[in-house]
Amino acid sequence: MSTNALTISEVDKIYGTGSGSVHAVRDLTMEVAKGEIVALLGSSGCGKTSTLRMVAGFEDVSRGSISLAGRRIETLPPVRRNVAMAFEGYSLYPPLTVRDNIAFALKVARLSRSEVDGKVVGIARLLEIEDILDRYPGSISGGQQQRASLGRALIRQADLYLLDEPMGQLEPQLRAVLRGRIKHYIKERGLTAILVTHDQTEANALADRIAVMEGGVLQQFDTPAMLKERPVNLFTGTFVGEPPMNVFEAHVKGDDRQLSLTLADGFSLNYAADAFSHDVREELLKREKVVIGVRPYAVRRSAEGVPATVSTSQWLGDQTHIAADFGGHLLVLVEHDRTRLAAGEAINISIDPHNLHIFDLAGGTAISHGMELA
Amino acid sequence: MDHTSPLETIFRRVALGVILVFFLFPIFWIVLMSFQTNEQILRIPPRVFFSPTLSNYKALISGELITTVGSLKLTFMHNLWNSFFLSTTSVLVALVLGVPAAYAFARFKFRLGEDIAFTLLSIRFAPPLLILLPLSLLFNEIGLSDTYIGLIWVYQLICLPLIVWIVRGYFEDISPDIEHAYRIDGHSWAQTFFRIAVPLARPGIAAAGLLSFIFAWNNFVFALILGSADKQPVTVGALAFVTAAGISYGQIAAAIVLSILPTLALALYAQRYLVEGLSLGAVKG
């Protein structure tokens, strides 16, 4: 018996047949450990919801296998998979009150009335919907319906909890509070959960590991920190992080003493050769051109840097976002102090070599992060 | 808030009145006729005031029509029962067959699905007279002519397409995720269908059932050809009042009043229910 709760193995999902078919999920393999919270992160149509629905049993698996708690489940009907799910569209039963909707999920568990009542009130308190328990889904707001739907999923005893955009409709303050509570609730009970989201703040806050998907392909499956520090390719690099990573194409030139990355005439980032490991240097010098990426937080202004021209500067209350023209490219940098810069003002930019992410020009796969090979 | 001007209000009421009179006057007149003797009805000019008589209803209910020529046996009450029995059974059969079919068309994509659904609908395009001749020959052959079963079967041509197409629309409006939620909480497909899908589509099922009941009730030509006096509904039975001694308008009027009562009662009852069901509107979330 492995410690994996869920194993998705070489799964494909193809909708339709022939020329009109859509390959929604391609050769997806991932493992979720027991007690882990995993987020499927990606933009619309990336295959994350298809994946969730295949695990739940609402979509057939075109190829591959899915195992949950040591059982093969891809051909079982939803009722026999023992998973709980909160739906993006809430899907509450209109003729039942919120209380009954939540309690309904426990019907199969055959608990005593008082036990059910206690559980419902407990979860309702957690989600702050105690005062609307006796109202009908039609008469409460979208956010309240969403919490009721979440309650209906979390109250159950299941091997896996599937949460489809569980907090999309909530107000920001409430969202922050509930994120913490739900994470605590899941962790305290050692539950395993997969959440689907396109909100990276939510994924970062809730998930132990994040699976970034694009075009039906799993791009990277890693902890939030690793996704930021060591993105495996250009897609994850630019998708994860707010504001997004700055990327530029650059010519590589170098010898024994120095290495320069040239964006355009007169816009070169020059580094001493020993700023990079030998292997990195060798990899880079094999190529004429690479893509370099740098997080907005890692861009520094310094007197001896490369010149750039400020185009806008915004104080967001806790940080300044500065957009600058950098050798014909847009560069965004973030500073934590309030910086007053006028449009058109000249600044000098420098980037520490250990903050550089370098990607292959053709495939977008990462070559190096900082001084190390990817 | 009311933004309508007094003039508009008045105009609206007048227009409503005109429409009501236009549609309800014939029925009102028939109700009046049903309480008059043939002589009173045929008076020229007709009068609104008369001394009412219950003789028409008596004749219908007792089953004996006294004419100048002699007395005539009437099977009207039996016809009324036939109408009731045929329509109710046909609608029930059509609901049992049609609601699951509608669900299948709404939820599942299968080969030829659209074609089958459209074929069902196209049955309603075909003029009944076109299929009657082959149908009556066939029914004679297999011994189904002049049986309730045969008529109920033929009535499916009327009821089934209506039910399938109306109820399908309702099923399509229900988010499949509501059913998914129910299934993932540990219920089988069948439980989901009966406990979630059907109750949520109930307004649609009621509307479709009501409509097909009225259509079945009003059917004339199938029953005329495929059933004998014994099995005929009121629509055909009313022909009996066209006798050798002339047309008994009074009895026809009384027969009409009696035969619209059940559908009227059903419509009034179901209307309240329909409005309630439709205004619930919480299904789409």
JSON list of N, CA and C in Angstrom, two decimals, chain A residues 297-364:
[
{"chain": "A", "resi": 297, "resn": "TYR", "atom": "N", "xyz": [10.51, 41.64, -9.06]},
{"chain": "A", "resi": 297, "resn": "TYR", "atom": "CA", "xyz": [11.08, 41.95, -7.74]},
{"chain": "A", "resi": 297, "resn": "TYR", "atom": "C", "xyz": [12.60, 41.92, -7.76]},
{"chain": "A", "resi": 298, "resn": "ALA", "atom": "N", "xyz": [13.17, 41.24, -8.75]},
{"chain": "A", "resi": 298, "resn": "ALA", "atom": "CA", "xyz": [14.61, 41.03, -8.75]},
{"chain": "A", "resi": 298, "resn": "ALA", "atom": "C", "xyz": [15.36, 42.06, -9.60]},
{"chain": "A", "resi": 299, "resn": "VAL", "atom": "N", "xyz": [14.60, 42.93, -10.26]},
{"chain": "A", "resi": 299, "resn": "VAL", "atom": "CA", "xyz": [15.26, 43.96, -11.06]},
{"chain": "A", "resi": 299, "resn": "VAL", "atom": "C", "xyz": [15.66, 45.11, -10.13]},
{"chain": "A", "resi": 300, "resn": "ARG", "atom": "N", "xyz": [16.92, 45.54, -10.21]},
{"chain": "A", "resi": 300, "resn": "ARG", "atom": "CA", "xyz": [17.37, 46.62, -9.33]},
{"chain": "A", "resi": 300, "resn": "ARG", "atom": "C", "xyz": [17.82, 47.84, -10.13]},
{"chain": "A", "resi": 301, "resn": "ARG", "atom": "N", "xyz": [17.63, 49.00, -9.49]},
{"chain": "A", "resi": 301, "resn": "ARG", "atom": "CA", "xyz": [18.18, 50.20, -10.10]},
{"chain": "A", "resi": 301, "resn": "ARG", "atom": "C", "xyz": [19.55, 50.44, -9.48]},
{"chain": "A", "resi": 302, "resn": "SER", "atom": "N", "xyz": [20.55, 50.67, -10.33]},
{"chain": "A", "resi": 302, "resn": "SER", "atom": "CA", "xyz": [21.86, 50.97, -9.78]},
{"chain": "A", "resi": 302, "resn": "SER", "atom": "C", "xyz": [22.60, 51.85, -10.77]},
{"chain": "A", "resi": 303, "resn": "ALA", "atom": "N", "xyz": [23.50, 52.65, -10.25]},
{"chain": "A", "resi": 303, "resn": "ALA", "atom": "CA", "xyz": [24.16, 53.69, -11.07]},
{"chain": "A", "resi": 303, "resn": "ALA", "atom": "C", "xyz": [24.90, 53.09, -12.25]},
{"chain": "A", "resi": 304, "resn": "GLU", "atom": "N", "xyz": [25.54, 51.92, -12.05]},
{"chain": "A", "resi": 304, "resn": "GLU", "atom": "CA", "xyz": [26.37, 51.39, -13.13]},
{"chain": "A", "resi": 304, "resn": "GLU", "atom": "C", "xyz": [25.61, 50.43, -14.05]},
{"chain": "A", "resi": 305, "resn": "GLY", "atom": "N", "xyz": [24.27, 50.40, -13.96]},
{"chain": "A", "resi": 305, "resn": "GLY", "atom": "CA", "xyz": [23.50, 49.44, -14.74]},
{"chain": "A", "resi": 305, "resn": "GLY", "atom": "C", "xyz": [23.27, 49.88, -16.18]},
{"chain": "A", "resi": 306, "resn": "VAL", "atom": "N", "xyz": [22.43, 49.14, -16.85]},
{"chain": "A", "resi": 306, "resn": "VAL", "atom": "CA", "xyz": [22.10, 49.41, -18.24]},
{"chain": "A", "resi": 306, "resn": "VAL", "atom": "C", "xyz": [20.99, 50.47, -18.27]},
{"chain": "A", "resi": 307, "resn": "PRO", "atom": "N", "xyz": [21.09, 51.44, -19.19]},
{"chain": "A", "resi": 307, "resn": "PRO", "atom": "CA", "xyz": [20.08, 52.51, -19.19]},
{"chain": "A", "resi": 307, "resn": "PRO", "atom": "C", "xyz": [18.70, 52.02, -19.66]},
{"chain": "A", "resi": 308, "resn": "ALA", "atom": "N", "xyz": [17.67, 52.62, -19.02]},
{"chain": "A", "resi": 308, "resn": "ALA", "atom": "CA", "xyz": [16.29, 52.35, -19.41]},
{"chain": "A", "resi": 308, "resn": "ALA", "atom": "C", "xyz": [15.49, 53.62, -19.20]},
{"chain": "A", "resi": 309, "resn": "THR", "atom": "N", "xyz": [14.32, 53.70, -19.83]},
{"chain": "A", "resi": 309, "resn": "THR", "atom": "CA", "xyz": [13.51, 54.91, -19.73]},
{"chain": "A", "resi": 309, "resn": "THR", "atom": "C", "xyz": [12.17, 54.58, -19.09]},
{"chain": "A", "resi": 310, "resn": "VAL", "atom": "N", "xyz": [11.83, 55.31, -18.03]},
{"chain": "A", "resi": 310, "resn": "VAL", "atom": "CA", "xyz": [10.57, 55.05, -17.33]},
{"chain": "A", "resi": 310, "resn": "VAL", "atom": "C", "xyz": [9.39, 55.39, -18.23]},
{"chain": "A", "resi": 311, "resn": "SER", "atom": "N", "xyz": [8.42, 54.51, -18.35]},
{"chain": "A", "resi": 311, "resn": "SER", "atom": "CA", "xyz": [7.21, 54.89, -19.08]},
{"chain": "A", "resi": 311, "resn": "SER", "atom": "C", "xyz": [6.04, 55.14, -18.12]},
{"chain": "A", "resi": 312, "resn": "THR", "atom": "N", "xyz": [5.87, 54.31, -17.10]},
{"chain": "A", "resi": 312, "resn": "THR", "atom": "CA", "xyz": [4.88, 54.63, -16.07]},
{"chain": "A", "resi": 312, "resn": "THR", "atom": "C", "xyz": [5.41, 54.20, -14.72]},
{"chain": "A", "resi": 313, "resn": "SER", "atom": "N", "xyz": [4.86, 54.82, -13.70]},
{"chain": "A", "resi": 313, "resn": "SER", "atom": "CA", "xyz": [5.24, 54.46, -12.34]},
{"chain": "A", "resi": 313, "resn": "SER", "atom": "C", "xyz": [4.00, 54.56, -11.47]},
{"chain": "A", "resi": 314, "resn": "GLN", "atom": "N", "xyz": [3.65, 53.46, -10.80]},
{"chain": "A", "resi": 314, "resn": "GLN", "atom": "CA", "xyz": [2.41, 53.45, -10.01]},
{"chain": "A", "resi": 314, "resn": "GLN", "atom": "C", "xyz": [2.69, 53.02, -8.59]},
{"chain": "A", "resi": 315, "resn": "TRP", "atom": "N", "xyz": [2.18, 53.78, -7.63]},
{"chain": "A", "resi": 315, "resn": "TRP", "atom": "CA", "xyz": [2.28, 53.40, -6.22]},
{"chain": "A", "resi": 315, "resn": "TRP", "atom": "C", "xyz": [0.99, 52.68, -5.86]},
{"chain": "A", "resi": 316, "resn": "LEU", "atom": "N", "xyz": [1.08, 51.41, -5.46]},
{"chain": "A", "resi": 316, "resn": "LEU", "atom": "CA", "xyz": [-0.12, 50.62, -5.20]},
{"chain": "A", "resi": 316, "resn": "LEU", "atom": "C", "xyz": [-0.49, 50.59, -3.72]},
{"chain": "A", "resi": 317, "resn": "GLY", "atom": "N", "xyz": [0.17, 51.44, -2.94]},
{"chain": "A", "resi": 317, "resn": "GLY", "atom": "CA", "xyz": [-0.15, 51.46, -1.52]},
{"chain": "A", "resi": 317, "resn": "GLY", "atom": "C", "xyz": [0.86, 50.70, -0.70]},
{"chain": "A", "resi": 318, "resn": "ASP", "atom": "N", "xyz": [1.40, 49.64, -1.27]},
{"chain": "A", "resi": 318, "resn": "ASP", "atom": "CA", "xyz": [2.44, 48.92, -0.53]},
{"chain": "A", "resi": 318, "resn": "ASP", "atom": "C", "xyz": [3.66, 48.65, -1.39]},
{"chain": "A", "resi": 319, "resn": "GLN", "atom": "N", "xyz": [3.55, 48.93, -2.66]},
{"chain": "A", "resi": 319, "resn": "GLN", "atom": "CA", "xyz": [4.71, 48.74, -3.54]},
{"chain": "A", "resi": 319, "resn": "GLN", "atom": "C", "xyz": [4.55, 49.62, -4.79]},
{"chain": "A", "resi": 320, "resn": "THR", "atom": "N", "xyz": [5.67, 49.87, -5.43]},
{"chain": "A", "resi": 320, "resn": "THR", "atom": "CA", "xyz": [5.64, 50.68, -6.64]},
{"chain": "A", "resi": 320, "resn": "THR", "atom": "C", "xyz": [5.90, 49.77, -7.84]},
{"chain": "A", "resi": 321, "resn": "HIS", "atom": "N", "xyz": [5.03, 49.88, -8.83]},
{"chain": "A", "resi": 321, "resn": "HIS", "atom": "CA", "xyz": [5.27, 49.17, -10.08]},
{"chain": "A", "resi": 321, "resn": "HIS", "atom": "C", "xyz": [5.80, 50.16, -11.10]},
{"chain": "A", "resi": 322, "resn": "ILE", "atom": "N", "xyz": [6.98, 49.89, -11.58]},
{"chain": "A", "resi": 322, "resn": "ILE", "atom": "CA", "xyz": [7.58, 50.79, -12.56]},
{"chain": "A", "resi": 322, "resn": "ILE", "atom": "C", "xyz": [7.69, 50.04, -13.89]},
{"chain": "A", "resi": 323, "resn": "ALA", "atom": "N", "xyz": [7.12, 50.62, -14.93]},
{"chain": "A", "resi": 323, "resn": "ALA", "atom": "CA", "xyz": [7.29, 50.04, -16.26]},
{"chain": "A", "resi": 323, "resn": "ALA", "atom": "C", "xyz": [8.30, 50.90, -17.00]},
{"chain": "A", "resi": 324, "resn": "ALA", "atom": "N", "xyz": [9.24, 50.24, -17.65]},
{"chain": "A", "resi": 324, "resn": "ALA", "atom": "CA", "xyz": [10.29, 51.01, -18.33]},
{"chain": "A", "resi": 324, "resn": "ALA", "atom": "C", "xyz": [10.57, 50.42, -19.69]},
{"chain": "A", "resi": 325, "resn": "ASP", "atom": "N", "xyz": [11.04, 51.28, -20.58]},
{"chain": "A", "resi": 325, "resn": "ASP", "atom": "CA", "xyz": [11.47, 50.82, -21.88]},
{"chain": "A", "resi": 325, "resn": "ASP", "atom": "C", "xyz": [12.94, 50.42, -21.77]},
{"chain": "A", "resi": 326, "resn": "PHE", "atom": "N", "xyz": [13.20, 49.15, -22.10]},
{"chain": "A", "resi": 326, "resn": "PHE", "atom": "CA", "xyz": [14.54, 48.61, -21.86]},
{"chain": "A", "resi": 326, "resn": "PHE", "atom": "C", "xyz": [15.01, 48.01, -23.17]},
{"chain": "A", "resi": 327, "resn": "GLY", "atom": "N", "xyz": [15.74, 48.81, -23.92]},
{"chain": "A", "resi": 327, "resn": "GLY", "atom": "CA", "xyz": [16.25, 48.35, -25.21]},
{"chain": "A", "resi": 327, "resn": "GLY", "atom": "C", "xyz": [15.14, 47.91, -26.16]},
{"chain": "A", "resi": 328, "resn": "GLY", "atom": "N", "xyz": [14.02, 48.65, -26.14]},
{"chain": "A", "resi": 328, "resn": "GLY", "atom": "CA", "xyz": [12.93, 48.32, -27.04]},
{"chain": "A", "resi": 328, "resn": "GLY", "atom": "C", "xyz": [11.96, 47.30, -26.46]},
{"chain": "A", "resi": 329, "resn": "HIS", "atom": "N", "xyz": [12.24, 46.79, -25.25]},
{"chain": "A", "resi": 329, "resn": "HIS", "atom": "CA", "xyz": [11.33, 45.85, -24.60]},
{"chain": "A", "resi": 329, "resn": "HIS", "atom": "C", "xyz": [10.70, 46.50, -23.38]},
{"chain": "A", "resi": 330, "resn": "LEU", "atom": "N", "xyz": [9.53, 45.95, -22.98]},
{"chain": "A", "resi": 330, "resn": "LEU", "atom": "CA", "xyz": [8.90, 46.44, -21.76]},
{"chain": "A", "resi": 330, "resn": "LEU", "atom": "C", "xyz": [9.50, 45.68, -20.58]},
{"chain": "A", "resi": 331, "resn": "LEU", "atom": "N", "xyz": [9.89, 46.43, -19.58]},
{"chain": "A", "resi": 331, "resn": "LEU", "atom": "CA", "xyz": [10.44, 45.82, -18.37]},
{"chain": "A", "resi": 331, "resn": "LEU", "atom": "C", "xyz": [9.63, 46.35, -17.19]},
{"chain": "A", "resi": 332, "resn": "VAL", "atom": "N", "xyz": [9.19, 45.44, -16.34]},
{"chain": "A", "resi": 332, "resn": "VAL", "atom": "CA", "xyz": [8.46, 45.86, -15.15]},
{"chain": "A", "resi": 332, "resn": "VAL", "atom": "C", "xyz": [9.32, 45.58, -13.94]},
{"chain": "A", "resi": 333, "resn": "LEU", "atom": "N", "xyz": [9.42, 46.56, -13.06]},
{"chain": "A", "resi": 333, "resn": "LEU", "atom": "CA", "xyz": [10.12, 46.27, -11.81]},
{"chain": "A", "resi": 333, "resn": "LEU", "atom": "C", "xyz": [9.27, 46.73, -10.63]},
{"chain": "A", "resi": 334, "resn": "VAL", "atom": "N", "xyz": [9.44, 46.05, -9.53]},
{"chain": "A", "resi": 334, "resn": "VAL", "atom": "CA", "xyz": [8.66, 46.34, -8.35]},
{"chain": "A", "resi": 334, "resn": "VAL", "atom": "C", "xyz": [9.60, 46.77, -7.24]},
{"chain": "A", "resi": 335, "resn": "GLU", "atom": "N", "xyz": [9.24, 47.88, -6.60]},
{"chain": "A", "resi": 335, "resn": "GLU", "atom": "CA", "xyz": [10.03, 48.31, -5.44]},
{"chain": "A", "resi": 335, "resn": "GLU", "atom": "C", "xyz": [9.11, 48.49, -4.26]},
{"chain": "A", "resi": 336, "resn": "HIS", "atom": "N", "xyz": [9.63, 48.20, -3.08]},
{"chain": "A", "resi": 336, "resn": "HIS", "atom": "CA", "xyz": [8.75, 48.25, -1.92]},
{"chain": "A", "resi": 336, "resn": "HIS", "atom": "C", "xyz": [8.63, 49.64, -1.32]},
{"chain": "A", "resi": 337, "resn": "ASP", "atom": "N", "xyz": [9.50, 50.53, -1.73]},
{"chain": "A", "resi": 337, "resn": "ASP", "atom": "CA", "xyz": [9.38, 51.91, -1.25]},
{"chain": "A", "resi": 337, "resn": "ASP", "atom": "C", "xyz": [8.59, 52.72, -2.26]},
{"chain": "A", "resi": 338, "resn": "ARG", "atom": "N", "xyz": [8.10, 53.83, -1.77]},
{"chain": "A", "resi": 338, "resn": "ARG", "atom": "CA", "xyz": [7.38, 54.70, -2.68]},
{"chain": "A", "resi": 338, "resn": "ARG", "atom": "C", "xyz": [8.42, 55.46, -3.50]},
{"chain": "A", "resi": 339, "resn": "THR", "atom": "N", "xyz": [8.44, 55.23, -4.78]},
{"chain": "A", "resi": 339, "resn": "THR", "atom": "CA", "xyz": [9.43, 55.86, -5.64]},
{"chain": "A", "resi": 339, "resn": "THR", "atom": "C", "xyz": [8.73, 56.83, -6.57]},
{"chain": "A", "resi": 340, "resn": "ARG", "atom": "N", "xyz": [9.21, 58.05, -6.59]},
{"chain": "A", "resi": 340, "resn": "ARG", "atom": "CA", "xyz": [8.58, 59.00, -7.50]},
{"chain": "A", "resi": 340, "resn": "ARG", "atom": "C", "xyz": [9.43, 59.14, -8.74]},
{"chain": "A", "resi": 341, "resn": "LEU", "atom": "N", "xyz": [8.96, 58.60, -9.82]},
{"chain": "A", "resi": 341, "resn": "LEU", "atom": "CA", "xyz": [9.68, 58.69, -11.08]},
{"chain": "A", "resi": 341, "resn": "LEU", "atom": "C", "xyz": [8.72, 59.21, -12.13]},
{"chain": "A", "resi": 342, "resn": "ALA", "atom": "N", "xyz": [9.18, 60.17, -12.93]},
{"chain": "A", "resi": 342, "resn": "ALA", "atom": "CA", "xyz": [8.31, 60.71, -13.96]},
{"chain": "A", "resi": 342, "resn": "ALA", "atom": "C", "xyz": [8.50, 59.93, -15.25]},
{"chain": "A", "resi": 343, "resn": "ALA", "atom": "N", "xyz": [7.47, 59.93, -16.06]},
{"chain": "A", "resi": 343, "resn": "ALA", "atom": "CA", "xyz": [7.59, 59.27, -17.35]},
{"chain": "A", "resi": 343, "resn": "ALA", "atom": "C", "xyz": [8.70, 59.94, -18.14]},
{"chain": "A", "resi": 344, "resn": "GLY", "atom": "N", "xyz": [9.52, 59.14, -18.78]},
{"chain": "A", "resi": 344, "resn": "GLY", "atom": "CA", "xyz": [10.60, 59.69, -19.58]},
{"chain": "A", "resi": 344, "resn": "GLY", "atom": "C", "xyz": [11.91, 59.81, -18.82]},
{"chain": "A", "resi": 345, "resn": "GLU", "atom": "N", "xyz": [11.85, 59.62, -17.52]},
{"chain": "A", "resi": 345, "resn": "GLU", "atom": "CA", "xyz": [13.06, 59.73, -16.72]},
{"chain": "A", "resi": 345, "resn": "GLU", "atom": "C", "xyz": [14.01, 58.56, -17.02]},
{"chain": "A", "resi": 346, "resn": "ALA", "atom": "N", "xyz": [15.31, 58.84, -17.01]},
{"chain": "A", "resi": 346, "resn": "ALA", "atom": "CA", "xyz": [16.28, 57.79, -17.30]},
{"chain": "A", "resi": 346, "resn": "ALA", "atom": "C", "xyz": [16.69, 57.08, -16.01]},
{"chain": "A", "resi": 347, "resn": "ILE", "atom": "N", "xyz": [16.72, 55.78, -16.04]},
{"chain": "A", "resi": 347, "resn": "ILE", "atom": "CA", "xyz": [17.19, 55.01, -14.89]},
{"chain": "A", "resi": 347, "resn": "ILE", "atom": "C", "xyz": [18.21, 53.99, -15.38]},
{"chain": "A", "resi": 348, "resn": "ASN", "atom": "N", "xyz": [18.93, 53.40, -14.47]},
{"chain": "A", "resi": 348, "resn": "ASN", "atom": "CA", "xyz": [19.85, 52.34, -14.84]},
{"chain": "A", "resi": 348, "resn": "ASN", "atom": "C", "xyz": [19.46, 51.06, -14.13]},
{"chain": "A", "resi": 349, "resn": "ILE", "atom": "N", "xyz": [19.48, 50.00, -14.90]},
{"chain": "A", "resi": 349, "resn": "ILE", "atom": "CA", "xyz": [18.97, 48.72, -14.43]},
{"chain": "A", "resi": 349, "resn": "ILE", "atom": "C", "xyz": [20.11, 47.74, -14.28]},
{"chain": "A", "resi": 350, "resn": "SER", "atom": "N", "xyz": [20.10, 46.99, -13.18]},
{"chain": "A", "resi": 350, "resn": "SER", "atom": "CA", "xyz": [21.03, 45.86, -13.14]},
{"chain": "A", "resi": 350, "resn": "SER", "atom": "C", "xyz": [20.30, 44.63, -12.61]},
{"chain": "A", "resi": 351, "resn": "ILE", "atom": "N", "xyz": [20.73, 43.47, -13.08]},
{"chain": "A", "resi": 351, "resn": "ILE", "atom": "CA", "xyz": [20.10, 42.22, -12.68]},
{"chain": "A", "resi": 351, "resn": "ILE", "atom": "C", "xyz": [21.19, 41.30, -12.15]},
{"chain": "A", "resi": 352, "resn": "ASP", "atom": "N", "xyz": [21.02, 40.87, -10.92]},
{"chain": "A", "resi": 352, "resn": "ASP", "atom": "CA", "xyz": [22.00, 39.95, -10.35]},
{"chain": "A", "resi": 352, "resn": "ASP", "atom": "C", "xyz": [21.98, 38.64, -11.13]},
{"chain": "A", "resi": 353, "resn": "PRO", "atom": "N", "xyz": [23.14, 38.07, -11.38]},
{"chain": "A", "resi": 353, "resn": "PRO", "atom": "CA", "xyz": [23.14, 36.81, -12.15]},
{"chain": "A", "resi": 353, "resn": "PRO", "atom": "C", "xyz": [22.34, 35.70, -11.47]},
{"chain": "A", "resi": 354, "resn": "HIS", "atom": "N", "xyz": [22.28, 35.69, -10.13]},
{"chain": "A", "resi": 354, "resn": "HIS", "atom": "CA", "xyz": [21.55, 34.58, -9.49]},
{"chain": "A", "resi": 354, "resn": "HIS", "atom": "C", "xyz": [20.04, 34.74, -9.61]},
{"chain": "A", "resi": 355, "resn": "ASN", "atom": "N", "xyz": [19.59, 35.90, -10.14]},
{"chain": "A", "resi": 355, "resn": "ASN", "atom": "CA", "xyz": [18.15, 36.08, -10.37]},
{"chain": "A", "resi": 355, "resn": "ASN", "atom": "C", "xyz": [17.75, 35.83, -11.81]},
{"chain": "A", "resi": 356, "resn": "LEU", "atom": "N", "xyz": [18.70, 35.44, -12.62]},
{"chain": "A", "resi": 356, "resn": "LEU", "atom": "CA", "xyz": [18.40, 35.23, -14.04]},
{"chain": "A", "resi": 356, "resn": "LEU", "atom": "C", "xyz": [17.85, 33.83, -14.28]},
{"chain": "A", "resi": 357, "resn": "HIS", "atom": "N", "xyz": [16.76, 33.77, -15.04]},
{"chain": "A", "resi": 357, "resn": "HIS", "atom": "CA", "xyz": [16.26, 32.48, -15.51]},
{"chain": "A", "resi": 357, "resn": "HIS", "atom": "C", "xyz": [16.49, 32.46, -17.01]},
{"chain": "A", "resi": 358, "resn": "ILE", "atom": "N", "xyz": [17.19, 31.45, -17.48]},
{"chain": "A", "resi": 358, "resn": "ILE", "atom": "CA", "xyz": [17.50, 31.43, -18.91]},
{"chain": "A", "resi": 358, "resn": "ILE", "atom": "C", "xyz": [16.84, 30.22, -19.56]},
{"chain": "A", "resi": 359, "resn": "PHE", "atom": "N", "xyz": [16.14, 30.51, -20.66]},
{"chain": "A", "resi": 359, "resn": "PHE", "atom": "CA", "xyz": [15.36, 29.47, -21.34]},
{"chain": "A", "resi": 359, "resn": "PHE", "atom": "C", "xyz": [15.87, 29.28, -22.76]},
{"chain": "A", "resi": 360, "resn": "ASP", "atom": "N", "xyz": [15.64, 28.09, -23.27]},
{"chain": "A", "resi": 360, "resn": "ASP", "atom": "CA", "xyz": [15.98, 27.79, -24.65]},
{"chain": "A", "resi": 360, "resn": "ASP", "atom": "C", "xyz": [15.05, 28.56, -25.57]},
{"chain": "A", "resi": 361, "resn": "LEU", "atom": "N", "xyz": [15.59, 29.11, -26.64]},
{"chain": "A", "resi": 361, "resn": "LEU", "atom": "CA", "xyz": [14.79, 29.94, -27.54]},
{"chain": "A", "resi": 361, "resn": "LEU", "atom": "C", "xyz": [13.74, 29.12, -28.27]},
{"chain": "A", "resi": 362, "resn": "ALA", "atom": "N", "xyz": [14.12, 27.93, -28.70]},
{"chain": "A", "resi": 362, "resn": "ALA", "atom": "CA", "xyz": [13.21, 27.15, -29.53]},
{"chain": "A", "resi": 362, "resn": "ALA", "atom": "C", "xyz": [12.10, 26.49, -28.69]},
{"chain": "A", "resi": 363, "resn": "GLY", "atom": "N", "xyz": [12.48, 25.70, -27.72]},
{"chain": "A", "resi": 363, "resn": "GLY", "atom": "CA", "xyz": [11.49, 24.91, -26.99]},
{"chain": "A", "resi": 363, "resn": "GLY", "atom": "C", "xyz": [10.95, 25.58, -25.75]},
{"chain": "A", "resi": 364, "resn": "GLY", "atom": "N", "xyz": [11.66, 26.58, -25.25]},
{"chain": "A", "resi": 364, "resn": "GLY", "atom": "CA", "xyz": [11.21, 27.25, -24.04]},
{"chain": "A", "resi": 364, "resn": "GLY", "atom": "C", "xyz": [11.59, 26.51, -22.77]}
]
